[in-house]
Amino acid sequence: MPIQKGVDKWKLKKWFLVIAPKMFNEATITEMPATDEKKVVGRNIVIGLDALTGNPAHAYTNATLKIVELNGERAITKLIQLELVASYIKSFVRRYKSTTHLILPVTTKDGKNVVVKLIAVTRTKTATSKLKGMRKEMSEFSKEYFQSNDLDSALKSIIDGNFQTDLGARIKHIAELSKLEVRKLEIKS
């Protein structure tokens, strides 16, 4: 068998440090190899939110970061999505409970387009009319909230749980809630 001569592809690759966005203190997340700088920009990285915040309570949330620019060998990222892990959602959606979902495109105070996907779970079976009323209240509150806050403060509020607490307080008069979460948040622009 003839011996193949050539260059090992891994020796041609450079390593780039992936840096978190400013809201996560620009911490180094990981290193990634690439043969060319142009191939690094545009890549997406999915990482647990607990790794970014240092809070183990955020272990059930994944953050998707997109590399937007290179600074030497530092790859600068921006947050494009937060999403709950499917197994976490399944853990609180049970029999004899009702769930309602809301998908809502909103615009923040600083003009960023965001799609918010909410899920609310009641403690008992709930009438459809009450679920409809909950969705209406959730929609009104979310629109008001995002129009009065810029993207960074809204994200911080969602990560800390303040948004969910305020929204829960607004709709608890309709039905008793077991859980209210932002299932997914997509930043479009």
Tab-separated table of C-alpha atoms in Angstrom:
chain	number	residue	atom	x	y	z
A	1	MET	CA	0.000	0.000	0.000
A	2	PRO	CA	1.474	3.342	-1.011
A	3	ILE	CA	2.114	5.972	1.622
A	4	GLN	CA	0.118	9.162	1.067
A	5	LYS	CA	2.072	12.344	1.336
A	6	GLY	CA	0.398	15.594	2.186
A	7	VAL	CA	-0.175	18.111	4.884
A	8	ASP	CA	-2.254	17.334	7.928
A	9	LYS	CA	-5.380	19.532	7.706
A	10	TRP	CA	-5.352	20.206	11.431
A	11	LYS	CA	-1.903	21.780	11.205
A	12	LEU	CA	-3.313	24.362	8.772
A	13	LYS	CA	-6.048	25.473	11.174
A	14	LYS	CA	-5.845	28.477	13.485
A	15	TRP	CA	-7.545	28.606	16.861
A	16	PHE	CA	-9.894	31.479	17.714
A	17	LEU	CA	-11.149	32.484	21.168
A	18	VAL	CA	-14.946	32.877	21.274
A	19	ILE	CA	-15.942	35.847	23.437
A	20	ALA	CA	-19.407	36.281	25.042
A	21	PRO	CA	-21.445	39.483	24.484
A	22	LYS	CA	-21.058	42.510	26.787
A	23	MET	CA	-24.118	41.583	28.880
A	24	PHE	CA	-22.216	38.427	29.936
A	25	ASN	CA	-19.035	40.385	30.795
A	26	GLU	CA	-17.221	39.416	27.576
A	27	ALA	CA	-15.997	36.157	29.125
A	28	THR	CA	-14.111	33.628	27.025
A	29	ILE	CA	-16.521	30.817	26.152
A	30	THR	CA	-14.443	28.394	24.128
A	31	GLU	CA	-11.875	28.021	21.373
A	32	MET	CA	-12.738	27.027	17.829
A	33	PRO	CA	-10.543	25.968	14.911
A	34	ALA	CA	-10.841	27.274	11.353
A	35	THR	CA	-8.644	27.301	8.269
A	36	ASP	CA	-9.648	30.834	7.332
A	37	GLU	CA	-10.900	33.895	9.214
A	38	LYS	CA	-13.813	34.254	6.799
A	39	LYS	CA	-15.149	30.863	7.842
A	40	VAL	CA	-15.460	31.900	11.487
A	41	VAL	CA	-17.793	34.880	11.044
A	42	GLY	CA	-21.410	33.764	10.847
A	43	ARG	CA	-21.052	30.566	12.878
A	44	ASN	CA	-23.582	29.856	15.621
A	45	ILE	CA	-22.664	28.456	19.025
A	46	VAL	CA	-25.229	26.894	21.375
A	47	ILE	CA	-24.227	27.055	25.030
A	48	GLY	CA	-26.043	26.614	28.322
A	49	LEU	CA	-27.088	29.899	29.873
A	50	ASP	CA	-25.681	28.699	33.206
A	51	ALA	CA	-22.191	28.700	31.670
A	52	LEU	CA	-22.619	32.363	30.730
A	53	THR	CA	-24.239	33.622	33.932
A	54	GLY	CA	-22.635	31.276	36.450
A	55	ASN	CA	-26.082	30.604	37.930
A	56	PRO	CA	-27.007	26.883	38.067
A	57	ALA	CA	-30.707	27.814	38.037
A	58	HIS	CA	-30.254	28.691	34.338
A	59	ALA	CA	-29.163	25.156	33.412
A	60	TYR	CA	-32.427	24.476	31.584
A	61	THR	CA	-31.958	27.354	29.128
A	62	ASN	CA	-29.774	27.322	26.017
A	63	ALA	CA	-28.356	30.498	24.500
A	64	THR	CA	-27.463	30.681	20.826
A	65	LEU	CA	-24.639	33.090	20.020
A	66	LYS	CA	-23.631	34.210	16.537
A	67	ILE	CA	-20.083	35.277	15.715
A	68	VAL	CA	-20.347	38.741	14.150
A	69	GLU	CA	-16.739	39.933	13.889
A	70	LEU	CA	-13.121	39.037	14.458
A	71	ASN	CA	-10.662	41.070	16.496
A	72	GLY	CA	-7.342	39.399	15.795
A	73	GLU	CA	-7.866	35.902	17.164
A	74	ARG	CA	-10.886	36.916	19.274
A	75	ALA	CA	-14.310	36.068	17.828
A	76	ILE	CA	-16.920	38.566	19.070
A	77	THR	CA	-20.467	37.198	19.461
A	78	LYS	CA	-23.999	38.505	19.872
A	79	LEU	CA	-27.009	36.778	21.404
A	80	ILE	CA	-29.591	35.706	18.836
A	81	GLN	CA	-31.776	33.269	20.793
A	82	LEU	CA	-32.717	31.969	24.228
A	83	GLU	CA	-34.626	28.677	24.399
A	84	LEU	CA	-35.820	26.365	27.158
A	85	VAL	CA	-34.694	22.753	26.935
A	86	ALA	CA	-37.537	20.469	25.754
A	87	SER	CA	-37.162	18.096	28.714
A	88	TYR	CA	-37.696	21.023	31.112
A	89	ILE	CA	-40.950	21.970	29.396
A	90	LYS	CA	-42.129	18.349	29.528
A	91	SER	CA	-41.445	18.280	33.274
A	92	PHE	CA	-44.188	20.804	34.076
A	93	VAL	CA	-46.746	20.014	31.353
A	94	ARG	CA	-48.821	17.221	32.913
A	95	ARG	CA	-52.273	15.666	32.811
A	96	TYR	CA	-55.158	17.527	34.426
A	97	LYS	CA	-53.504	20.844	33.700
A	98	SER	CA	-54.076	23.283	30.864
A	99	THR	CA	-51.418	24.987	28.813
A	100	THR	CA	-51.568	28.002	26.591
A	101	HIS	CA	-48.922	29.225	24.193
A	102	LEU	CA	-48.390	32.666	22.741
A	103	ILE	CA	-46.103	33.590	19.849
A	104	LEU	CA	-45.723	37.332	19.613
A	105	PRO	CA	-43.504	39.482	17.380
A	106	VAL	CA	-42.654	42.720	19.190
A	107	THR	CA	-40.385	45.725	18.703
A	108	THR	CA	-38.278	47.056	21.567
A	109	LYS	CA	-37.805	50.700	22.516
A	110	ASP	CA	-34.482	50.809	20.614
A	111	GLY	CA	-36.078	49.414	17.422
A	112	LYS	CA	-34.977	45.762	17.645
A	113	ASN	CA	-37.401	43.130	16.346
A	114	VAL	CA	-37.935	40.222	18.718
A	115	VAL	CA	-40.199	37.146	18.659
A	116	VAL	CA	-41.307	36.088	22.137
A	117	LYS	CA	-42.803	32.621	22.656
A	118	LEU	CA	-44.516	32.214	26.004
A	119	ILE	CA	-46.025	29.179	27.726
A	120	ALA	CA	-48.390	29.287	30.698
A	121	VAL	CA	-49.484	26.197	32.634
A	122	THR	CA	-52.434	26.302	35.022
A	123	ARG	CA	-52.762	24.222	38.193
A	124	THR	CA	-56.009	22.577	37.037
A	125	LYS	CA	-57.994	22.118	33.854
A	126	THR	CA	-59.143	25.543	32.750
A	127	ALA	CA	-61.950	26.656	30.458
A	128	THR	CA	-61.001	27.688	26.928
A	129	SER	CA	-62.483	31.147	27.483
A	130	LYS	CA	-60.122	31.710	30.429
A	131	LEU	CA	-57.132	30.509	28.373
A	132	LYS	CA	-58.137	32.951	25.640
A	133	GLY	CA	-58.291	35.748	28.226
A	134	MET	CA	-54.847	34.751	29.532
A	135	ARG	CA	-53.376	34.930	26.016
A	136	LYS	CA	-54.932	38.369	25.522
A	137	GLU	CA	-53.456	39.681	28.786
A	138	MET	CA	-50.070	38.093	28.018
A	139	SER	CA	-50.068	39.740	24.590
A	140	GLU	CA	-50.977	43.204	25.902
A	141	PHE	CA	-48.445	43.065	28.738
A	142	SER	CA	-45.628	41.810	26.497
A	143	LYS	CA	-46.223	44.500	23.864
A	144	GLU	CA	-46.255	47.246	26.510
A	145	TYR	CA	-43.176	45.838	28.232
A	146	PHE	CA	-40.997	45.533	25.144
A	147	GLN	CA	-42.052	48.922	23.760
A	148	SER	CA	-41.055	50.609	27.022
A	149	ASN	CA	-37.673	48.812	27.434
A	150	ASP	CA	-34.578	48.517	25.287
A	151	LEU	CA	-33.351	45.068	24.258
A	152	ASP	CA	-30.584	44.730	26.874
A	153	SER	CA	-32.822	45.588	29.834
A	154	ALA	CA	-35.603	43.305	28.519
A	155	LEU	CA	-33.137	40.408	28.141
A	156	LYS	CA	-31.762	41.000	31.629
A	157	SER	CA	-35.295	41.026	33.017
A	158	ILE	CA	-36.160	37.736	31.264
A	159	ILE	CA	-32.946	36.053	32.400
A	160	ASP	CA	-33.471	37.223	36.000
A	161	GLY	CA	-37.145	36.155	35.920
A	162	ASN	CA	-38.588	39.606	36.644
A	163	PHE	CA	-40.553	39.683	33.370
A	164	GLN	CA	-42.192	36.335	34.138
A	165	THR	CA	-43.040	37.414	37.715
A	166	ASP	CA	-44.657	40.672	36.573
A	167	LEU	CA	-46.603	38.895	33.832
A	168	GLY	CA	-47.758	36.198	36.264
A	169	ALA	CA	-49.018	38.856	38.667
A	170	ARG	CA	-50.989	40.437	35.832
A	171	ILE	CA	-52.791	37.232	34.766
A	172	LYS	CA	-53.186	35.346	38.052
A	173	HIS	CA	-56.697	36.774	38.540
A	174	ILE	CA	-57.883	34.793	35.490
A	175	ALA	CA	-56.614	31.351	36.547
A	176	GLU	CA	-54.189	29.960	39.113
A	177	LEU	CA	-50.825	29.423	37.430
A	178	SER	CA	-48.453	26.548	37.956
A	179	LYS	CA	-45.741	27.854	35.638
A	180	LEU	CA	-45.156	30.768	33.308
A	181	GLU	CA	-42.023	30.807	31.171
A	182	VAL	CA	-40.515	32.442	28.112
A	183	ARG	CA	-40.183	29.274	26.041
A	184	LYS	CA	-38.144	30.935	23.315
A	185	LEU	CA	-36.904	34.410	22.489
A	186	GLU	CA	-35.537	35.120	19.006
A	187	ILE	CA	-33.748	38.368	18.203
A	188	LYS	CA	-34.395	39.144	14.544
A	189	SER	CA	-32.490	42.419	14.122
